[in-house]
XYZ file of C-alpha atoms in Angstrom:
463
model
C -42.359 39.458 -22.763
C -43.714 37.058 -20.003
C -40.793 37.805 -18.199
C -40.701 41.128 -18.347
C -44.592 41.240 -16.986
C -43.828 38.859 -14.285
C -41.338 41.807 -13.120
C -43.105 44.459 -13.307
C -45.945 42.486 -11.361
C -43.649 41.449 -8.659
C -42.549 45.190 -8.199
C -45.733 47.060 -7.948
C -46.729 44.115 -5.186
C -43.622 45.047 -3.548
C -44.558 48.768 -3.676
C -47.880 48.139 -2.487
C -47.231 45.637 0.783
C -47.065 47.061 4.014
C -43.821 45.711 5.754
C -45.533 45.796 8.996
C -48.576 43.185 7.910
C -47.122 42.293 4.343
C -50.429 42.991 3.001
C -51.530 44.987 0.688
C -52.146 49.029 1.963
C -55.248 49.837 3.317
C -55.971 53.201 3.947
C -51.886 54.082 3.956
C -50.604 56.976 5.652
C -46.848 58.990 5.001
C -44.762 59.529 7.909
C -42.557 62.507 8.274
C -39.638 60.839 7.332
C -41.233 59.294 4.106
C -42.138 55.534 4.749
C -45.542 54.635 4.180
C -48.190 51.984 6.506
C -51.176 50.525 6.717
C -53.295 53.787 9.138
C -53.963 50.457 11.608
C -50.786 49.400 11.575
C -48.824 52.410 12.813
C -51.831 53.676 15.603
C -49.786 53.399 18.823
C -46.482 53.501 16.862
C -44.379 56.568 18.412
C -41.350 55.447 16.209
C -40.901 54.520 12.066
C -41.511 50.654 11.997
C -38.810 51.157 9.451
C -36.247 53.524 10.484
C -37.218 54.021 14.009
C -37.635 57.747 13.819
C -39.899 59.424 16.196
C -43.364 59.636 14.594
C -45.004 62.958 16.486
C -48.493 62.574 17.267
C -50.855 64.027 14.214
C -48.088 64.252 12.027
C -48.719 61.699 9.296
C -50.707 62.409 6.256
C -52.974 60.032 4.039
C -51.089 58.950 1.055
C -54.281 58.592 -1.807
C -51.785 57.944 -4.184
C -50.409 54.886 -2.786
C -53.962 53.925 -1.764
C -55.067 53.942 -5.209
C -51.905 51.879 -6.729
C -52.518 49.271 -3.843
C -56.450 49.265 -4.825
C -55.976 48.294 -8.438
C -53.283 45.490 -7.573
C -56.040 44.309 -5.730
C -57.857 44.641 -8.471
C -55.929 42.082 -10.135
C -57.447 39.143 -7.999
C -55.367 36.785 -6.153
C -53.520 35.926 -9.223
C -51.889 38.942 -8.939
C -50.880 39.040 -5.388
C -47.889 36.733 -3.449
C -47.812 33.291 -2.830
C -49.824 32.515 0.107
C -48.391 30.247 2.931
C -49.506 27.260 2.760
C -50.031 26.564 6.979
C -51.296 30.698 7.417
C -52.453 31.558 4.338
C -50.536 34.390 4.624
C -48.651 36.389 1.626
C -44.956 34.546 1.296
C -43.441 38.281 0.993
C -40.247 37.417 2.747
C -37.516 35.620 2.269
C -34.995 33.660 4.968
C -31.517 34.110 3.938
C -29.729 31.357 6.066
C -32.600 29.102 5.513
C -33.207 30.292 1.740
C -37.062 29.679 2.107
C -39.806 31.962 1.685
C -42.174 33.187 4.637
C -44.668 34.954 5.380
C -45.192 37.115 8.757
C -46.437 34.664 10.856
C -43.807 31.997 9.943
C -41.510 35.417 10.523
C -42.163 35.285 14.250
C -41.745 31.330 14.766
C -38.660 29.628 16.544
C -37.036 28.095 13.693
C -36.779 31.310 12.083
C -37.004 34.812 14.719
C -33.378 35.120 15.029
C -32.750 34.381 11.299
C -32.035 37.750 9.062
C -34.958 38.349 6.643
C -35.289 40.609 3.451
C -38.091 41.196 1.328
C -38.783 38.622 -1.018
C -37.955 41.400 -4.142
C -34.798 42.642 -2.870
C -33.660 38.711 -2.250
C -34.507 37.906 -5.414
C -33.014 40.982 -7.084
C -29.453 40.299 -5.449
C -29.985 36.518 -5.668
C -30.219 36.675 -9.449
C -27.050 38.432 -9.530
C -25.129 36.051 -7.568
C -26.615 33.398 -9.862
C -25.438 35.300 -12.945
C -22.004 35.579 -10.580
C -21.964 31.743 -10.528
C -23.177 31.087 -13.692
C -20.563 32.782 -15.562
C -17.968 31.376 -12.878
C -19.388 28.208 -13.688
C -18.724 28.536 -17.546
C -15.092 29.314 -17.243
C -14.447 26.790 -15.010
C -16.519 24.252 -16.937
C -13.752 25.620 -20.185
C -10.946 25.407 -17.924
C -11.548 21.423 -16.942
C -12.198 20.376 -20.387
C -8.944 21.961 -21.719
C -6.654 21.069 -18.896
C -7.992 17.711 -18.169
C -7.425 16.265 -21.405
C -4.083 17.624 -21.867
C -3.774 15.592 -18.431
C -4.838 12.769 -19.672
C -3.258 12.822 -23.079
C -0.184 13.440 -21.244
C -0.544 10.621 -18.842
C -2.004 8.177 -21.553
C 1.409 9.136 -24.040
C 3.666 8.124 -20.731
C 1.671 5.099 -20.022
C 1.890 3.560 -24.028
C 5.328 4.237 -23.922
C 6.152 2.302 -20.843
C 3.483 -0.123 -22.162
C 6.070 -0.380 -25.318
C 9.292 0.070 -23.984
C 8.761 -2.497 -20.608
C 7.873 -5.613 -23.331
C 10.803 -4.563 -25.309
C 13.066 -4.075 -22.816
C 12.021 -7.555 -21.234
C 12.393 -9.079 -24.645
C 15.927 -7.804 -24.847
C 17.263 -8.485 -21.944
C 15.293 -12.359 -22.931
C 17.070 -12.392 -25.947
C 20.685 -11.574 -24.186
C 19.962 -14.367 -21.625
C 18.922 -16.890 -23.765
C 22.010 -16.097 -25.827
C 24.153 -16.054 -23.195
C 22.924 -19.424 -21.325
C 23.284 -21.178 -25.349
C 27.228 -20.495 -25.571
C 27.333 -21.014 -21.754
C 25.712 -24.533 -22.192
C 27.062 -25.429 -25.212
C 30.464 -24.862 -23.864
C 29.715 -27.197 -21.154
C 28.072 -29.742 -22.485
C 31.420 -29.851 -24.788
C 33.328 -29.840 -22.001
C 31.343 -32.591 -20.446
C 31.860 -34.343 -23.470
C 35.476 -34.037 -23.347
C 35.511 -35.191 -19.833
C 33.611 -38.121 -20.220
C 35.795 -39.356 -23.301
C 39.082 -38.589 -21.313
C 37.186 -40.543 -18.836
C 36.597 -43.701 -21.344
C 40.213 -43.725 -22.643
C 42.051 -43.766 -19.586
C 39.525 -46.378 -18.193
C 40.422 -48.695 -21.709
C 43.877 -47.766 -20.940
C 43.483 -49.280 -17.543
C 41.676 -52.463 -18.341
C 44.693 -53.147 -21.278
C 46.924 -52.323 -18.484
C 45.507 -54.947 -16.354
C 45.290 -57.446 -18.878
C 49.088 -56.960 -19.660
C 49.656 -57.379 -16.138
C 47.806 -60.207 -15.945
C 49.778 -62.225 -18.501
C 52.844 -60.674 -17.153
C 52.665 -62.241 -13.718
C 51.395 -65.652 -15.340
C 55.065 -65.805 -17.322
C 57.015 -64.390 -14.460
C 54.884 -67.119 -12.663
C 55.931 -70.008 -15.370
C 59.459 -69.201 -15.775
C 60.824 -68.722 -12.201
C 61.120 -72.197 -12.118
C 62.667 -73.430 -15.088
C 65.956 -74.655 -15.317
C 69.045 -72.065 -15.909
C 69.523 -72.424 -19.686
C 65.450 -72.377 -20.305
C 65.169 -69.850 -17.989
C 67.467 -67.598 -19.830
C 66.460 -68.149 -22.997
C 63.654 -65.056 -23.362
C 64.571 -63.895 -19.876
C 64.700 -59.972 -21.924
C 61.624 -60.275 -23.531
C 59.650 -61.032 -19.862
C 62.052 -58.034 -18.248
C 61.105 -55.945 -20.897
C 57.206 -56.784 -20.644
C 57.383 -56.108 -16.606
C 59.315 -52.722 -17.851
C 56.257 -51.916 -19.655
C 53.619 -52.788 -17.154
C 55.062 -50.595 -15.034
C 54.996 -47.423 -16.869
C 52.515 -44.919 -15.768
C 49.589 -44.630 -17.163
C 48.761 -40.824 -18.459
C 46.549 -39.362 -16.219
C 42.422 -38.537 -17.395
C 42.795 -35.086 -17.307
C 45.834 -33.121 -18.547
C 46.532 -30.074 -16.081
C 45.507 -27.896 -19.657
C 42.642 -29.623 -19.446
C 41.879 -28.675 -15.769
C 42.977 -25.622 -16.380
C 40.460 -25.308 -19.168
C 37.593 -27.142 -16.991
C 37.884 -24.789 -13.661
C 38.630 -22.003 -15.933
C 35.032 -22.327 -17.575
C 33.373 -23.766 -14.146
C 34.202 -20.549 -12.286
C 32.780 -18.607 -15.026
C 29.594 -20.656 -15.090
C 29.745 -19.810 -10.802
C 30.491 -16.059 -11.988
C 27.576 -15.794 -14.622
C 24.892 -17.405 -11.564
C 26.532 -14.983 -9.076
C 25.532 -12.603 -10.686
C 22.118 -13.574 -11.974
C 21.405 -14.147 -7.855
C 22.422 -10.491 -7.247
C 20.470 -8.764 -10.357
C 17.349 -11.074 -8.684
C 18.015 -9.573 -5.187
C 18.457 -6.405 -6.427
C 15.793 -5.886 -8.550
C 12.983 -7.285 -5.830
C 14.666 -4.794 -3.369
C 14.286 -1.784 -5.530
C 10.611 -3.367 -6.294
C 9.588 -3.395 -2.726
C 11.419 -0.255 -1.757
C 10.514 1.220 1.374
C 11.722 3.008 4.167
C 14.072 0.990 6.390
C 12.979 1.085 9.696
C 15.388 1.054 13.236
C 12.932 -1.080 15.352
C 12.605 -1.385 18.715
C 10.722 -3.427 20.958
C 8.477 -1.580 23.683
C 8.737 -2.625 26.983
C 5.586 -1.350 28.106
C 3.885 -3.864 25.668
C 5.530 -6.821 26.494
C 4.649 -9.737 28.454
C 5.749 -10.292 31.814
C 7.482 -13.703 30.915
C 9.658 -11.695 28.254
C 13.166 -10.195 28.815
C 14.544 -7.147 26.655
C 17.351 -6.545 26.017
C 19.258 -3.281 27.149
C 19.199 -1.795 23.994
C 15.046 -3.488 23.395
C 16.446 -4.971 20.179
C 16.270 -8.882 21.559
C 13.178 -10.578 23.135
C 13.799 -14.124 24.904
C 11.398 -15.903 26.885
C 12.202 -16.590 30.722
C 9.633 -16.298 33.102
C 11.823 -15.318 35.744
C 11.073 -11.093 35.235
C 8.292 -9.610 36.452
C 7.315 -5.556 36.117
C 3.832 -4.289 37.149
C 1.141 -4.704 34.509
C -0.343 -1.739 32.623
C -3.505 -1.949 30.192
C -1.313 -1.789 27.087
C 0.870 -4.683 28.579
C 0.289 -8.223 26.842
C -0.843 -10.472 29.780
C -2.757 -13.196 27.682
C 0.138 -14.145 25.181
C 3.833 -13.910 24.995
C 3.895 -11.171 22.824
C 5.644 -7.797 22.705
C 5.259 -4.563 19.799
C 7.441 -2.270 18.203
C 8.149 1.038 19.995
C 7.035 2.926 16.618
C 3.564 2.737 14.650
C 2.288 3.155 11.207
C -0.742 4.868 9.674
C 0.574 5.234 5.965
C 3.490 4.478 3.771
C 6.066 1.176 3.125
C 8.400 0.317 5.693
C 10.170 -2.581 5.990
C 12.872 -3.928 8.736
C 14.982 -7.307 9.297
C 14.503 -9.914 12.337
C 17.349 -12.458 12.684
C 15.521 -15.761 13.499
C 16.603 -19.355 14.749
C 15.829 -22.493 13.107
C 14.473 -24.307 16.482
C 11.850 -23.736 19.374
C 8.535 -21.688 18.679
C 8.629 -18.062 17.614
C 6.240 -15.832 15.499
C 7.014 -12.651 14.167
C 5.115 -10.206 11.394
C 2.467 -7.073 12.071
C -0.267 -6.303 14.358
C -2.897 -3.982 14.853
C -3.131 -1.206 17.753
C -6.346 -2.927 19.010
C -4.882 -6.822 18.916
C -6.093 -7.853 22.016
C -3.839 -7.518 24.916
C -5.749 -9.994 28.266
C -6.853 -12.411 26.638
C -5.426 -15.630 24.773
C -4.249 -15.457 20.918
C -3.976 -17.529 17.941
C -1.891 -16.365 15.928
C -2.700 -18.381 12.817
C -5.904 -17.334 12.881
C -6.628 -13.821 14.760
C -8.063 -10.911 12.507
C -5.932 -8.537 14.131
C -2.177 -9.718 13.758
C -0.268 -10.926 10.423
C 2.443 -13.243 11.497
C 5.191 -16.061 9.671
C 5.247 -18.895 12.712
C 7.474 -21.358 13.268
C 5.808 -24.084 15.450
C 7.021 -26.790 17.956
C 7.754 -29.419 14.696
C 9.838 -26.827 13.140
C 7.510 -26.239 10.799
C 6.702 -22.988 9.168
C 3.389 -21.610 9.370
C 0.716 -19.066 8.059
C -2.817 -20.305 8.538
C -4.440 -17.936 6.701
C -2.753 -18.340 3.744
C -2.537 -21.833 3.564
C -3.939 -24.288 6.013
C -0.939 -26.544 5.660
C 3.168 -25.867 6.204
C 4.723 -23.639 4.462
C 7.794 -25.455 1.965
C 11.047 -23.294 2.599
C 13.859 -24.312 0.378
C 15.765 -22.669 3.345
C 15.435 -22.350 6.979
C 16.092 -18.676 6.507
C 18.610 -17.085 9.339
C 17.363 -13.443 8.592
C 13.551 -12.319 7.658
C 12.677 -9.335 5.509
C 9.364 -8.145 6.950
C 7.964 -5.594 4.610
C 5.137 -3.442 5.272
C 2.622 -1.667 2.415
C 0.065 0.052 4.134
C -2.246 1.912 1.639
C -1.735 -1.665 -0.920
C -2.413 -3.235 2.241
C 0.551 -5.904 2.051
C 2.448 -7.438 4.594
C 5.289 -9.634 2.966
C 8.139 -11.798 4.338
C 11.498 -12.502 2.543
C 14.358 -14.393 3.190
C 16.719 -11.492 3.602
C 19.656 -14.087 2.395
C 18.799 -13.521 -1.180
C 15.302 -12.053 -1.093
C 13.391 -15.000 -1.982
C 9.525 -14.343 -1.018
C 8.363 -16.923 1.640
C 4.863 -15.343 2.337
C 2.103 -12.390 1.498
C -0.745 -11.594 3.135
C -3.247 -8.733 1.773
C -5.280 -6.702 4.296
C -7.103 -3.346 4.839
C -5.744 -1.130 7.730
C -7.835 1.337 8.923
C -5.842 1.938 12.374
C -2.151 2.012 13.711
C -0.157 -1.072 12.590
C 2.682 -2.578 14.920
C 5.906 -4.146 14.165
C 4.814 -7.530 16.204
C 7.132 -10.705 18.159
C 6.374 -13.661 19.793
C 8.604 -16.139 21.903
C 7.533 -19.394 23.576
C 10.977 -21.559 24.043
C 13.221 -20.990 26.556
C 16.294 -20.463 25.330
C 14.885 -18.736 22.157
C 15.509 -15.225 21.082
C 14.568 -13.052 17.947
C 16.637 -9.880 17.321
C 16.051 -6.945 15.261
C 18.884 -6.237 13.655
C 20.283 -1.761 13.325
């Protein structure tokens, strides 16, 4: 009920404000084409404040009516009338549509608002409610529609994720289990072929040692009866023949050629089974780190005048003897050069075939890494790098202050860029073994990035 006499309120103050002084009438007149003013607001008027038609002189007529309505709002007391500005005192009858504030007709007139459209604060408020009610009901379905299809999102998601939380342990333990049974029969077959070995090994070295004791007394009779007289000497003449006849037989050999057979048989499985185990490893980290393989090439703009490309910019060497004009992008403080092509999102990755000598450094770099100025590598903000460093040791300062421990010198580097993970990684393309990673946040261009400082050094990037 409220309500309903706050309405009514606001509408008989709207029908009894002038719009020219957005107070309440005082002594209104009618115009001919029916819009009613304050008598002192339309003296000098020749046109409808309103609807600009012509108002001929002594043709408007006193509207009592109105008068009286506007006389017992009044009545009411300032309760009943609008808002007053706060800075003019002013009724707050209109309303600013871009700035959604309420005015009154001095504020009406000011800078911040004379080119703004205004309405009357009723109508605003009339059409305002029902773009509220618009929104409000807009607001409901779409309030329905989030709860509904975001937990069938959810529950979707959450079923795949439990099942690959389920089926990854089991699969894992599986392929465990298969392993484990596979390396038991695989050892135990070794270990009794070891054992065979080693007792073919003992028997033919007992056979040996009998062998050289039988030679031993041989030679010591042969020795003794050589010189006997003729009917002595002929007396067991046979049985000393027959004892050299006998340490002269060949001794059978350690290992049988079944044996061999068996042993190289069972050896080039055991090669087979690790073959393979180094290929599922390579494999698998590959399709981990998938990314798109890159065909890099080196930019000659960016590369420092003691640095020689080759013709097709795939191989950098250090020289000193070239010399091109320097540009701002060109790398004058440090013997560095960049990759052609940048990267602002996605994984990339491409290959860098390396020597195991001299000083070279090779990894990522920003678009900003400065360009005049000296650079260590180890330790700059703007440039991830693998070094390898006048002992021929490998470096990367930032992860580790001390060498890094290759089991390899690798021939061939994986460089392998994540940029949203913010990963740069380096692999030993030979079998994919990780050598280092370095986590980052890129918020600009990143550059494949090569250094050279031995003569008689080159990096290539390899199609």
């Amino acid at each position: 009920m409220a309500e309903e006499v706050l309405a009514l309120r606001e509408r008989l103050l709207f029908q009894s404000t002038c719009s020219v002084c957005l107070e309440l009438f005082r002594e209104p007149v009618l115009t001919a084409c029916g819009h009613s003013f304050c008598q002192h607001c339309l003296v000098g008027s020749a046109a409808c404040p309103q609807c600009r038609a012509p108002v001929p002189p002594g043709s408007v007529r006193p509207n009592r009516s109105l008068g009286d309505v506007a006389e017992a709002v009044r009545s009411l007391g300032e309760v009943a009338v609008w808002p007053r500005c706060p800075q003019h005192g002013k009724p707050l009858a209109l309303f600013c549509e871009p700035c959604a504030v309420l005015l009154c007709a001095i504020c009406r007139d000011g800078p911040e608002h004379r080119l703004h459209r205004l309405r009357p604060a009723e109508e605003a408020a009339r059409e305002l409610r029902e773009t509220l009610q618009k929104n409000l009901l807009s607001l409901q379905e779409h309030k329905k529609y989030l709860k509904s299809s975001g937990d069938q999102k959810s529950d979707k998601l959450l079923t795949a994720v439990t099942w690959e939380l389920q089926r990854v342990p089991e699969t894992f333990k599986d392929l465990q289990q298969f392993m484990e049974e596979q390396k038991k029969i695989l050892v135990a077959q070794l270990e009794q072929m070891s054992q065979e070995l080693v007792s073919k090994s003992d028997e033919y070295k007992s056979r040996v040692l009998e062998r050289q004791s039988l030679l031993d007394t041989v030679i010591a009779q042969i020795q003794e009866k050589r010189d006997q007289p003729a009917v002595k000497f002929l007396m067991d003449v046979g049985r000393i023949l027959h004892s050299c006849k006998a340490a002269k037989a060949p001794i059978p050999e350690a290992v049988s050629s079944e044996l061999q057979k068996s042993v190289e048989s069972l050896t080039w499985k055991s090669q087979w089974i690790v073959g393979i185990m180094d290929k599922f490893k390579v494999s698998l980290r590959t399709e981990m780190d998938r990314g798109k393989r890159e065909q890099v090439t080196l930019d000659q703009e960016t590369a420092n005048l003691d640095l020689i490309l080759s013709d097709d910019r795939k191989t950098v060497r250090f020289s000193g003897k070239y010399n091109p004009p320097d540009i701002p992008k060109r790398f004058t403080g440090n013997l560095s050069v960049l990759g052609s092509q940048g990267f602002t999102s996605g994984r990339h990755y491409w290959e860098v075939e390396v020597q195991n000598k001299g000083s070279w450094a090779l990894g990522v770099a920003l678009e900003s890494v400065p360009r005049k100025e000296s650079l260590n590598l180890l330790r700059s903000e703007k440039v991830w790098a693998l070094q390898l460093d006048w002992t021929g040791q490998y470096r990367a300062e930032r992860v580790s202050p001390y060498p890094l421990v290759l089991r390899e010198a690798p021939q061939r580097i994986r460089v392998h860029l994540d940029y949203e993970a913010g990963k740069v990684t380096f692999y030993n393309a030979k079998d994919m073994t990780q050598i280092l990673q370095f986590e980052a946040t890129f918020t600009e261009k990143v550059f494949p990035y090569f250094w050279v400082c031995s003569k008689g050094i080159h990096i290539r990037v390899c199609d």
